[in-house]
Amino acid sequence: MSGRGIRVWILRLHRWSTFAIGVFVVLVCATGAVLMFDNEIDRLARPALYEVTPGDVGPDSALAAMRDAVPGRAVTRLWYPRASQPVYIGEFGGVRFAHVDPGSGRVLGVRGEPVMTVIRQLHANLRLGLSGSKFVAWLGILMLGMFATGLVLWWPGLRKLPLGFRLRRRGGAILVNYDLHNLMGVLSTPLLVLITLTGAGIVYSGVTRSALHALWSRSPEPRAHGPRPVRSEPQRGQAMAVADLVRGARDTLPGFDVMSVVLPQRTGNAVQVRMVFPGGRLRDGNARVLLDPGDGSVVGTIDPRTLNAPDAFQARWIFALHAGEFGGLPVQILYAIVGMVPVALTGTGLAVWWLRRKGRLALAERRAARAA
């Protein structure tokens, strides 16, 4: 097969892969771009839920107010105030959420599942659980193939490399969309590949761990077993205060920021305090302290600082690189823009295809008319 024939087949593969998975690519990428500013968008949409006053009544007073506001339901998770989300948020099994002003202890409102939570789930797994997460991961792998075929089609050769970055604004709609498609694709591909690979790496964490250990030329060590069961079983009303448990977690991992507290729903389960490196935005944290709710003793920890180099890199950077959890606002803006590029690529690619098809149909009609 000639070089031109190979290029035709690559073009067909690139085009038809867009038709096959384009809708899912647009959905996953657009929701990812929105999530770069999830807390900020939620605060703009529901400002009354974030009206705070100075001071902090503490987590136990906040929990008491939440339980009074939603009687008959147990708080499964308590989100701690932070800069982007300055209120206590109590989660009731993922279906109800109560916001409490840390200054006054007043319930600011109770709502159902936030829109941003739905968007986050659509991005992560299309709201289909584990099978959805695997589908999204494989979608990312197929996207890598689209990036590769796109780069092959774009490559003008070393001598003509500057032509690959041109934008012909007076060449008609086809050329404008074609050049926009090429320019956006080639400039965004490096970061899109990084985001895509780390996204798949989050889902297939075991494969990622093995790959990182191979890069460090070492064999993966067996993971530590989960924490042992708690020793004490407190009677109703006799569990330690959450503030004391969090204080014990901070003493165990000094310097880490508390993100949330997962409260046990069964006797014998530990309280889990989820923490993150100072200043980090990682929602679920990358450090854990598990404590006995009866006596506050530590029954398990995950400290990224004690991990070997590849495991520490995985804990610290895989999600951070995927979600732009570093570099502050400039990186958030860059990730949001690049996240919308596949949407624009889909639009310009379809525009080129449609305009060319329309042109071919018109040419065929003119030829048929002349022949008649």
mmCIF file of C-alpha atoms in Angstrom:
data_model
loop_
_atom_site.group_PDB
_atom_site.id
_atom_site.type_symbol
_atom_site.label_atom_id
_atom_site.label_comp_id
_atom_site.label_asym_id
_atom_site.label_seq_id
_atom_site.Cartn_x
_atom_site.Cartn_y
_atom_site.Cartn_z
ATOM 1 C CA MET A 1 0.000 0.000 0.000
ATOM 2 C CA SER A 2 1.331 3.441 -0.895
ATOM 3 C CA GLY A 3 1.992 6.205 1.624
ATOM 4 C CA ARG A 4 -1.116 8.018 0.415
ATOM 5 C CA GLY A 5 -3.224 4.896 0.897
ATOM 6 C CA ILE A 6 -1.954 4.485 4.456
ATOM 7 C CA ARG A 7 -2.768 8.114 5.162
ATOM 8 C CA VAL A 8 -6.311 7.599 3.850
ATOM 9 C CA TRP A 9 -6.831 4.684 6.233
ATOM 10 C CA ILE A 10 -5.400 6.662 9.154
ATOM 11 C CA LEU A 11 -7.797 9.498 8.308
ATOM 12 C CA ARG A 12 -10.721 7.083 8.259
ATOM 13 C CA LEU A 13 -9.672 5.586 11.601
ATOM 14 C CA HIS A 14 -9.357 9.070 13.124
ATOM 15 C CA ARG A 15 -12.716 10.172 11.736
ATOM 16 C CA TRP A 16 -14.739 7.094 12.599
ATOM 17 C CA SER A 17 -13.310 6.858 16.107
ATOM 18 C CA THR A 18 -14.651 10.385 16.602
ATOM 19 C CA PHE A 19 -18.084 9.269 15.424
ATOM 20 C CA ALA A 20 -17.935 6.217 17.712
ATOM 21 C CA ILE A 21 -16.852 7.833 20.984
ATOM 22 C CA GLY A 22 -17.184 11.567 20.346
ATOM 23 C CA VAL A 23 -20.265 11.999 22.540
ATOM 24 C CA PHE A 24 -18.570 10.331 25.516
ATOM 25 C CA VAL A 25 -15.352 12.296 24.957
ATOM 26 C CA VAL A 26 -17.266 15.563 24.984
ATOM 27 C CA LEU A 27 -19.160 14.582 28.151
ATOM 28 C CA VAL A 28 -16.091 13.440 30.106
ATOM 29 C CA CYS A 29 -13.884 16.348 29.030
ATOM 30 C CA ALA A 30 -16.522 19.053 29.523
ATOM 31 C CA THR A 31 -17.401 17.805 33.013
ATOM 32 C CA GLY A 32 -13.701 17.635 33.869
ATOM 33 C CA ALA A 33 -13.253 21.266 32.832
ATOM 34 C CA VAL A 34 -16.203 22.317 35.011
ATOM 35 C CA LEU A 35 -14.820 20.418 38.001
ATOM 36 C CA MET A 36 -11.706 22.591 37.998
ATOM 37 C CA PHE A 37 -13.888 25.214 39.684
ATOM 38 C CA ASP A 38 -16.495 23.013 41.364
ATOM 39 C CA ASN A 39 -16.429 24.710 44.766
ATOM 40 C CA GLU A 40 -16.389 28.191 43.272
ATOM 41 C CA ILE A 41 -19.328 27.421 40.971
ATOM 42 C CA ASP A 42 -21.336 25.895 43.819
ATOM 43 C CA ARG A 43 -20.731 28.947 46.003
ATOM 44 C CA LEU A 44 -21.918 31.247 43.209
ATOM 45 C CA ALA A 45 -25.011 29.114 42.589
ATOM 46 C CA ARG A 46 -25.964 28.699 46.285
ATOM 47 C CA PRO A 47 -24.392 31.640 48.167
ATOM 48 C CA ALA A 48 -26.757 31.282 51.142
ATOM 49 C CA LEU A 49 -25.185 27.914 51.963
ATOM 50 C CA TYR A 50 -21.767 29.532 52.416
ATOM 51 C CA GLU A 51 -22.543 32.627 54.506
ATOM 52 C CA VAL A 52 -20.104 32.240 57.388
ATOM 53 C CA THR A 53 -19.409 34.271 60.499
ATOM 54 C CA PRO A 54 -16.094 34.522 62.403
ATOM 55 C CA GLY A 55 -15.161 31.779 64.838
ATOM 56 C CA ASP A 56 -15.519 28.010 65.006
ATOM 57 C CA VAL A 57 -17.965 26.195 67.264
ATOM 58 C CA GLY A 58 -16.177 22.930 66.539
ATOM 59 C CA PRO A 59 -17.189 19.747 64.738
ATOM 60 C CA ASP A 60 -19.280 18.285 67.550
ATOM 61 C CA SER A 61 -21.589 21.294 67.786
ATOM 62 C CA ALA A 62 -21.878 21.296 64.005
ATOM 63 C CA LEU A 63 -22.779 17.594 64.048
ATOM 64 C CA ALA A 64 -25.436 18.148 66.697
ATOM 65 C CA ALA A 65 -27.038 20.882 64.577
ATOM 66 C CA MET A 66 -26.975 18.658 61.501
ATOM 67 C CA ARG A 67 -28.629 15.774 63.305
ATOM 68 C CA ASP A 68 -31.382 18.063 64.581
ATOM 69 C CA ALA A 69 -31.938 19.355 61.039
ATOM 70 C CA VAL A 70 -32.171 15.864 59.520
ATOM 71 C CA PRO A 71 -33.694 13.616 62.191
ATOM 72 C CA GLY A 72 -33.784 9.888 61.670
ATOM 73 C CA ARG A 73 -30.673 9.804 59.468
ATOM 74 C CA ALA A 74 -27.057 9.203 60.449
ATOM 75 C CA VAL A 75 -24.223 11.499 59.391
ATOM 76 C CA THR A 76 -21.865 9.290 57.403
ATOM 77 C CA ARG A 77 -19.234 11.923 56.692
ATOM 78 C CA LEU A 78 -18.310 15.348 58.010
ATOM 79 C CA TRP A 79 -16.479 17.725 55.665
ATOM 80 C CA TYR A 80 -14.225 20.227 57.416
ATOM 81 C CA PRO A 81 -14.161 23.935 56.484
ATOM 82 C CA ARG A 82 -11.392 25.066 54.160
ATOM 83 C CA ALA A 83 -10.651 28.079 51.980
ATOM 84 C CA SER A 84 -12.722 26.965 48.976
ATOM 85 C CA GLN A 85 -15.530 25.512 51.138
ATOM 86 C CA PRO A 86 -15.631 27.493 54.405
ATOM 87 C CA VAL A 87 -18.475 25.592 56.116
ATOM 88 C CA TYR A 88 -19.019 22.270 57.837
ATOM 89 C CA ILE A 89 -20.923 19.912 55.526
ATOM 90 C CA GLY A 90 -22.590 16.805 56.854
ATOM 91 C CA GLU A 91 -23.266 14.015 54.388
ATOM 92 C CA PHE A 92 -26.191 11.697 55.090
ATOM 93 C CA GLY A 93 -25.469 8.598 53.014
ATOM 94 C CA GLY A 94 -24.757 10.672 49.909
ATOM 95 C CA VAL A 95 -28.409 11.700 49.492
ATOM 96 C CA ARG A 96 -28.752 14.638 51.908
ATOM 97 C CA PHE A 97 -26.234 17.350 52.758
ATOM 98 C CA ALA A 98 -26.438 19.840 55.639
ATOM 99 C CA HIS A 99 -24.346 23.045 55.664
ATOM 100 C CA VAL A 100 -23.437 24.589 59.029
ATOM 101 C CA ASP A 101 -21.864 27.981 59.683
ATOM 102 C CA PRO A 102 -18.707 27.259 61.733
ATOM 103 C CA GLY A 103 -18.953 30.631 63.494
ATOM 104 C CA SER A 104 -22.481 30.362 64.868
ATOM 105 C CA GLY A 105 -23.241 26.651 64.535
ATOM 106 C CA ARG A 106 -26.398 27.553 62.617
ATOM 107 C CA VAL A 107 -27.691 25.264 59.881
ATOM 108 C CA LEU A 108 -27.518 27.260 56.654
ATOM 109 C CA GLY A 109 -29.546 24.790 54.666
ATOM 110 C CA VAL A 110 -30.199 21.159 53.830
ATOM 111 C CA ARG A 111 -30.240 19.964 50.249
ATOM 112 C CA GLY A 112 -30.199 16.845 48.145
ATOM 113 C CA GLU A 113 -27.346 15.674 45.973
ATOM 114 C CA PRO A 114 -25.481 18.760 44.718
ATOM 115 C CA VAL A 115 -25.245 19.324 40.981
ATOM 116 C CA MET A 116 -21.453 19.339 41.262
ATOM 117 C CA THR A 117 -21.557 15.864 42.826
ATOM 118 C CA VAL A 118 -23.572 14.624 39.847
ATOM 119 C CA ILE A 119 -21.080 16.238 37.454
ATOM 120 C CA ARG A 120 -18.181 14.652 39.345
ATOM 121 C CA GLN A 121 -19.787 11.224 39.069
ATOM 122 C CA LEU A 122 -20.519 11.717 35.359
ATOM 123 C CA HIS A 123 -16.879 12.565 34.819
ATOM 124 C CA ALA A 124 -15.528 9.672 36.870
ATOM 125 C CA ASN A 125 -17.883 6.835 35.968
ATOM 126 C CA LEU A 126 -20.951 8.134 34.084
ATOM 127 C CA ARG A 127 -22.829 7.374 37.344
ATOM 128 C CA LEU A 128 -22.418 3.659 36.624
ATOM 129 C CA GLY A 129 -20.122 2.703 39.496
ATOM 130 C CA LEU A 130 -16.999 0.601 39.000
ATOM 131 C CA SER A 131 -17.984 -0.632 35.537
ATOM 132 C CA GLY A 132 -18.480 2.994 34.496
ATOM 133 C CA SER A 133 -15.018 3.898 35.809
ATOM 134 C CA LYS A 134 -13.452 1.141 33.712
ATOM 135 C CA PHE A 135 -15.411 2.292 30.662
ATOM 136 C CA VAL A 136 -14.128 5.846 31.128
ATOM 137 C CA ALA A 137 -10.560 4.537 31.534
ATOM 138 C CA TRP A 138 -10.777 2.601 28.270
ATOM 139 C CA LEU A 139 -12.366 5.611 26.649
ATOM 140 C CA GLY A 140 -9.216 7.498 27.599
ATOM 141 C CA ILE A 141 -7.051 4.782 26.044
ATOM 142 C CA LEU A 142 -9.040 5.102 22.807
ATOM 143 C CA MET A 143 -8.536 8.861 23.006
ATOM 144 C CA LEU A 144 -4.780 8.261 23.031
ATOM 145 C CA GLY A 145 -5.235 6.502 19.697
ATOM 146 C CA MET A 146 -7.123 9.524 18.388
ATOM 147 C CA PHE A 147 -4.296 11.798 19.518
ATOM 148 C CA ALA A 148 -1.735 9.565 17.779
ATOM 149 C CA THR A 149 -3.605 9.411 14.466
ATOM 150 C CA GLY A 150 -4.256 13.148 14.653
ATOM 151 C CA LEU A 151 -0.549 13.881 15.081
ATOM 152 C CA VAL A 152 0.308 11.601 12.121
ATOM 153 C CA LEU A 153 -2.210 13.424 9.925
ATOM 154 C CA TRP A 154 -0.940 16.814 11.089
ATOM 155 C CA TRP A 155 2.813 16.167 10.730
ATOM 156 C CA PRO A 156 4.069 18.362 7.826
ATOM 157 C CA GLY A 157 7.708 17.244 8.020
ATOM 158 C CA LEU A 158 10.681 19.009 9.564
ATOM 159 C CA ARG A 159 11.264 21.354 6.626
ATOM 160 C CA LYS A 160 7.642 22.461 6.548
ATOM 161 C CA LEU A 161 7.080 22.407 10.309
ATOM 162 C CA PRO A 162 6.028 26.105 10.523
ATOM 163 C CA LEU A 163 3.151 25.339 8.139
ATOM 164 C CA GLY A 164 1.682 23.082 10.812
ATOM 165 C CA PHE A 165 1.044 26.107 13.035
ATOM 166 C CA ARG A 166 -0.625 28.396 10.494
ATOM 167 C CA LEU A 167 -4.181 29.701 10.648
ATOM 168 C CA ARG A 168 -5.579 30.658 7.242
ATOM 169 C CA ARG A 169 -8.432 32.975 8.107
ATOM 170 C CA ARG A 170 -9.232 33.887 4.484
ATOM 171 C CA GLY A 171 -9.337 30.420 3.010
ATOM 172 C CA GLY A 172 -13.011 29.693 3.533
ATOM 173 C CA ALA A 173 -14.838 27.821 6.271
ATOM 174 C CA ILE A 174 -13.174 24.480 5.511
ATOM 175 C CA LEU A 175 -9.627 25.795 5.786
ATOM 176 C CA VAL A 176 -10.391 27.873 8.891
ATOM 177 C CA ASN A 177 -11.881 24.888 10.727
ATOM 178 C CA TYR A 178 -9.126 22.601 9.438
ATOM 179 C CA ASP A 179 -6.341 24.875 10.674
ATOM 180 C CA LEU A 180 -8.106 25.495 14.004
ATOM 181 C CA HIS A 181 -8.500 21.753 14.454
ATOM 182 C CA ASN A 182 -4.804 21.134 13.769
ATOM 183 C CA LEU A 183 -3.554 24.048 15.867
ATOM 184 C CA MET A 184 -5.657 23.263 18.937
ATOM 185 C CA GLY A 185 -4.865 19.574 18.680
ATOM 186 C CA VAL A 186 -1.089 19.829 18.405
ATOM 187 C CA LEU A 187 -0.770 22.474 21.147
ATOM 188 C CA SER A 188 -2.985 20.660 23.646
ATOM 189 C CA THR A 189 -1.938 17.060 22.969
ATOM 190 C CA PRO A 190 0.957 16.881 25.497
ATOM 191 C CA LEU A 191 -1.218 17.981 28.422
ATOM 192 C CA LEU A 192 -4.216 15.964 27.212
ATOM 193 C CA VAL A 193 -2.068 12.830 27.042
ATOM 194 C CA LEU A 194 -0.862 13.465 30.602
ATOM 195 C CA ILE A 195 -4.423 13.998 31.884
ATOM 196 C CA THR A 196 -5.685 10.923 30.036
ATOM 197 C CA LEU A 197 -2.893 8.624 31.219
ATOM 198 C CA THR A 198 -3.215 9.701 34.849
ATOM 199 C CA GLY A 199 -7.000 9.320 34.672
ATOM 200 C CA ALA A 200 -6.660 5.721 33.505
ATOM 201 C CA GLY A 201 -3.928 5.273 36.112
ATOM 202 C CA ILE A 202 -6.343 6.244 38.884
ATOM 203 C CA VAL A 203 -8.817 3.563 37.832
ATOM 204 C CA TYR A 204 -6.186 0.857 37.274
ATOM 205 C CA SER A 205 -4.079 1.770 40.286
ATOM 206 C CA GLY A 206 -2.468 -1.684 40.485
ATOM 207 C CA VAL A 207 -1.142 -1.439 36.929
ATOM 208 C CA THR A 208 0.053 2.092 37.649
ATOM 209 C CA ARG A 209 1.891 0.937 40.760
ATOM 210 C CA SER A 210 3.653 -1.853 38.864
ATOM 211 C CA ALA A 211 4.637 0.546 36.067
ATOM 212 C CA LEU A 212 6.044 3.098 38.522
ATOM 213 C CA HIS A 213 8.057 0.458 40.345
ATOM 214 C CA ALA A 214 9.429 -0.701 36.991
ATOM 215 C CA LEU A 215 10.506 2.878 36.227
ATOM 216 C CA TRP A 216 12.307 2.942 39.566
ATOM 217 C CA SER A 217 13.834 -0.481 38.764
ATOM 218 C CA ARG A 218 12.463 -2.139 41.846
ATOM 219 C CA SER A 219 9.896 -4.810 42.623
ATOM 220 C CA PRO A 220 6.590 -3.734 44.223
ATOM 221 C CA GLU A 221 6.470 -4.537 47.910
ATOM 222 C CA PRO A 222 3.319 -6.217 49.265
ATOM 223 C CA ARG A 223 0.824 -3.648 50.442
ATOM 224 C CA ALA A 224 0.244 -3.439 54.151
ATOM 225 C CA HIS A 225 -2.852 -5.210 55.402
ATOM 226 C CA GLY A 226 -5.803 -3.111 56.432
ATOM 227 C CA PRO A 227 -6.044 -1.813 59.995
ATOM 228 C CA ARG A 228 -7.013 -4.236 62.693
ATOM 229 C CA PRO A 229 -10.539 -3.996 64.144
ATOM 230 C CA VAL A 230 -11.074 -1.480 66.906
ATOM 231 C CA ARG A 231 -10.554 -2.792 70.380
ATOM 232 C CA SER A 232 -13.341 -1.028 72.234
ATOM 233 C CA GLU A 233 -17.028 -0.988 71.420
ATOM 234 C CA PRO A 234 -18.502 2.172 72.959
ATOM 235 C CA GLN A 235 -22.073 2.126 74.128
ATOM 236 C CA ARG A 236 -24.516 4.580 72.588
ATOM 237 C CA GLY A 237 -23.556 8.124 73.538
ATOM 238 C CA GLN A 238 -20.152 7.125 74.917
ATOM 239 C CA ALA A 239 -17.982 7.582 71.821
ATOM 240 C CA MET A 240 -15.211 10.140 72.030
ATOM 241 C CA ALA A 241 -15.855 13.644 70.712
ATOM 242 C CA VAL A 242 -14.956 14.137 67.064
ATOM 243 C CA ALA A 243 -12.771 17.104 67.998
ATOM 244 C CA ASP A 244 -10.672 14.857 70.244
ATOM 245 C CA LEU A 245 -10.391 12.195 67.546
ATOM 246 C CA VAL A 246 -9.298 14.784 64.975
ATOM 247 C CA ARG A 247 -6.785 16.154 67.461
ATOM 248 C CA GLY A 248 -5.341 12.650 67.796
ATOM 249 C CA ALA A 249 -5.143 12.350 63.997
ATOM 250 C CA ARG A 250 -3.302 15.663 63.771
ATOM 251 C CA ASP A 251 -0.876 14.532 66.435
ATOM 252 C CA THR A 252 -0.267 11.370 64.415
ATOM 253 C CA LEU A 253 0.301 13.229 61.127
ATOM 254 C CA PRO A 254 1.367 16.736 62.137
ATOM 255 C CA GLY A 255 1.235 19.388 59.454
ATOM 256 C CA PHE A 256 -1.476 17.751 57.349
ATOM 257 C CA ASP A 257 -4.798 19.493 56.661
ATOM 258 C CA VAL A 258 -8.013 17.694 57.656
ATOM 259 C CA MET A 259 -10.400 17.253 54.736
ATOM 260 C CA SER A 260 -13.145 15.087 56.224
ATOM 261 C CA VAL A 261 -14.092 12.598 58.919
ATOM 262 C CA VAL A 262 -15.798 9.343 57.926
ATOM 263 C CA LEU A 263 -17.988 8.238 60.826
ATOM 264 C CA PRO A 264 -18.530 4.511 61.535
ATOM 265 C CA GLN A 265 -22.000 3.140 60.923
ATOM 266 C CA ARG A 266 -21.397 -0.254 62.533
ATOM 267 C CA THR A 267 -20.040 -1.326 65.889
ATOM 268 C CA GLY A 268 -16.398 -2.310 65.562
ATOM 269 C CA ASN A 269 -15.611 0.077 62.715
ATOM 270 C CA ALA A 270 -13.018 2.792 63.092
ATOM 271 C CA VAL A 271 -13.373 6.534 62.614
ATOM 272 C CA GLN A 272 -11.414 7.567 59.536
ATOM 273 C CA VAL A 273 -9.844 11.022 59.366
ATOM 274 C CA ARG A 274 -8.852 11.898 55.801
ATOM 275 C CA MET A 275 -6.039 14.409 55.417
ATOM 276 C CA VAL A 276 -3.950 16.036 52.708
ATOM 277 C CA PHE A 277 -0.619 17.787 52.269
ATOM 278 C CA PRO A 278 -0.842 21.420 53.422
ATOM 279 C CA GLY A 279 -2.586 23.552 50.812
ATOM 280 C CA GLY A 280 -3.669 20.557 48.731
ATOM 281 C CA ARG A 281 -7.076 20.445 47.013
ATOM 282 C CA LEU A 282 -7.290 16.657 46.848
ATOM 283 C CA ARG A 283 -10.894 16.054 47.852
ATOM 284 C CA ASP A 284 -10.431 12.664 49.522
ATOM 285 C CA GLY A 285 -6.950 13.379 50.803
ATOM 286 C CA ASN A 286 -3.972 11.093 50.393
ATOM 287 C CA ALA A 287 -3.350 10.421 54.066
ATOM 288 C CA ARG A 288 -5.512 8.466 56.506
ATOM 289 C CA VAL A 289 -5.637 8.036 60.250
ATOM 290 C CA LEU A 290 -8.022 5.411 61.624
ATOM 291 C CA LEU A 291 -8.947 5.688 65.277
ATOM 292 C CA ASP A 292 -10.900 3.657 67.775
ATOM 293 C CA PRO A 293 -14.054 5.725 68.496
ATOM 294 C CA GLY A 294 -14.131 4.441 72.055
ATOM 295 C CA ASP A 295 -10.697 5.389 73.343
ATOM 296 C CA GLY A 296 -9.166 7.367 70.463
ATOM 297 C CA SER A 297 -6.258 4.989 69.938
ATOM 298 C CA VAL A 298 -4.771 4.904 66.424
ATOM 299 C CA VAL A 299 -5.499 1.578 64.719
ATOM 300 C CA GLY A 300 -4.135 2.371 61.236
ATOM 301 C CA THR A 301 -2.395 5.073 59.224
ATOM 302 C CA ILE A 302 -1.492 5.877 55.647
ATOM 303 C CA ASP A 303 1.325 8.406 55.633
ATOM 304 C CA PRO A 304 2.626 9.324 52.136
ATOM 305 C CA ARG A 305 5.892 10.508 53.690
ATOM 306 C CA THR A 306 6.806 6.990 54.799
ATOM 307 C CA LEU A 307 6.157 5.313 51.435
ATOM 308 C CA ASN A 308 8.904 4.268 49.060
ATOM 309 C CA ALA A 309 9.573 6.574 46.108
ATOM 310 C CA PRO A 310 7.195 5.047 43.493
ATOM 311 C CA ASP A 311 4.343 4.615 45.986
ATOM 312 C CA ALA A 312 4.869 8.154 47.267
ATOM 313 C CA PHE A 313 4.795 9.470 43.696
ATOM 314 C CA GLN A 314 1.555 7.608 43.043
ATOM 315 C CA ALA A 315 -0.055 8.935 46.231
ATOM 316 C CA ARG A 316 1.149 12.493 45.738
ATOM 317 C CA TRP A 317 1.108 13.090 41.995
ATOM 318 C CA ILE A 318 -1.140 10.780 39.941
ATOM 319 C CA PHE A 319 -4.388 12.450 40.962
ATOM 320 C CA ALA A 320 -2.722 15.858 41.273
ATOM 321 C CA LEU A 321 -1.477 15.683 37.673
ATOM 322 C CA HIS A 322 -4.874 14.500 36.474
ATOM 323 C CA ALA A 323 -6.900 17.190 38.230
ATOM 324 C CA GLY A 324 -4.479 20.103 38.265
ATOM 325 C CA GLU A 325 -4.036 19.907 42.035
ATOM 326 C CA PHE A 326 -0.832 21.958 41.970
ATOM 327 C CA GLY A 327 0.284 25.418 40.915
ATOM 328 C CA GLY A 328 -2.819 27.249 42.130
ATOM 329 C CA LEU A 329 -5.203 29.287 39.996
ATOM 330 C CA PRO A 330 -3.055 29.509 36.823
ATOM 331 C CA VAL A 331 -2.935 25.712 36.547
ATOM 332 C CA GLN A 332 -6.678 25.463 37.224
ATOM 333 C CA ILE A 333 -7.387 27.884 34.386
ATOM 334 C CA LEU A 334 -4.996 26.051 32.041
ATOM 335 C CA TYR A 335 -6.581 22.673 32.830
ATOM 336 C CA ALA A 336 -10.087 24.064 32.345
ATOM 337 C CA ILE A 337 -9.151 25.486 28.920
ATOM 338 C CA VAL A 338 -7.367 22.332 27.804
ATOM 339 C CA GLY A 339 -10.274 20.251 29.113
ATOM 340 C CA MET A 340 -12.599 22.028 26.686
ATOM 341 C CA VAL A 341 -10.242 21.542 23.722
ATOM 342 C CA PRO A 342 -11.588 18.036 22.854
ATOM 343 C CA VAL A 343 -15.057 19.589 22.679
ATOM 344 C CA ALA A 344 -13.749 22.188 20.226
ATOM 345 C CA LEU A 345 -11.802 19.529 18.316
ATOM 346 C CA THR A 346 -14.948 17.472 17.911
ATOM 347 C CA GLY A 347 -16.821 20.534 16.655
ATOM 348 C CA THR A 348 -14.172 21.648 14.148
ATOM 349 C CA GLY A 349 -13.560 18.072 12.983
ATOM 350 C CA LEU A 350 -17.261 17.525 12.320
ATOM 351 C CA ALA A 351 -17.459 20.926 10.599
ATOM 352 C CA VAL A 352 -14.644 20.006 8.196
ATOM 353 C CA TRP A 353 -16.244 16.632 7.463
ATOM 354 C CA TRP A 354 -19.690 18.112 6.902
ATOM 355 C CA LEU A 355 -18.509 21.009 4.718
ATOM 356 C CA ARG A 356 -16.425 18.691 2.559
ATOM 357 C CA ARG A 357 -19.299 16.225 2.272
ATOM 358 C CA LYS A 358 -21.663 19.043 1.384
ATOM 359 C CA GLY A 359 -19.192 20.259 -1.224
ATOM 360 C CA ARG A 360 -18.804 16.791 -2.743
ATOM 361 C CA LEU A 361 -22.579 16.354 -2.945
ATOM 362 C CA ALA A 362 -22.960 19.748 -4.633
ATOM 363 C CA LEU A 363 -20.185 18.889 -7.107
ATOM 364 C CA ALA A 364 -21.839 15.560 -7.897
ATOM 365 C CA GLU A 365 -25.137 17.323 -8.526
ATOM 366 C CA ARG A 366 -23.491 19.821 -10.892
ATOM 367 C CA ARG A 367 -21.759 17.016 -12.800
ATOM 368 C CA ALA A 368 -25.032 15.104 -13.048
ATOM 369 C CA ALA A 369 -26.781 18.218 -14.330
ATOM 370 C CA ARG A 370 -24.117 18.810 -16.984
ATOM 371 C CA ALA A 371 -24.283 15.177 -18.074
ATOM 372 C CA ALA A 372 -28.056 15.410 -18.370
#
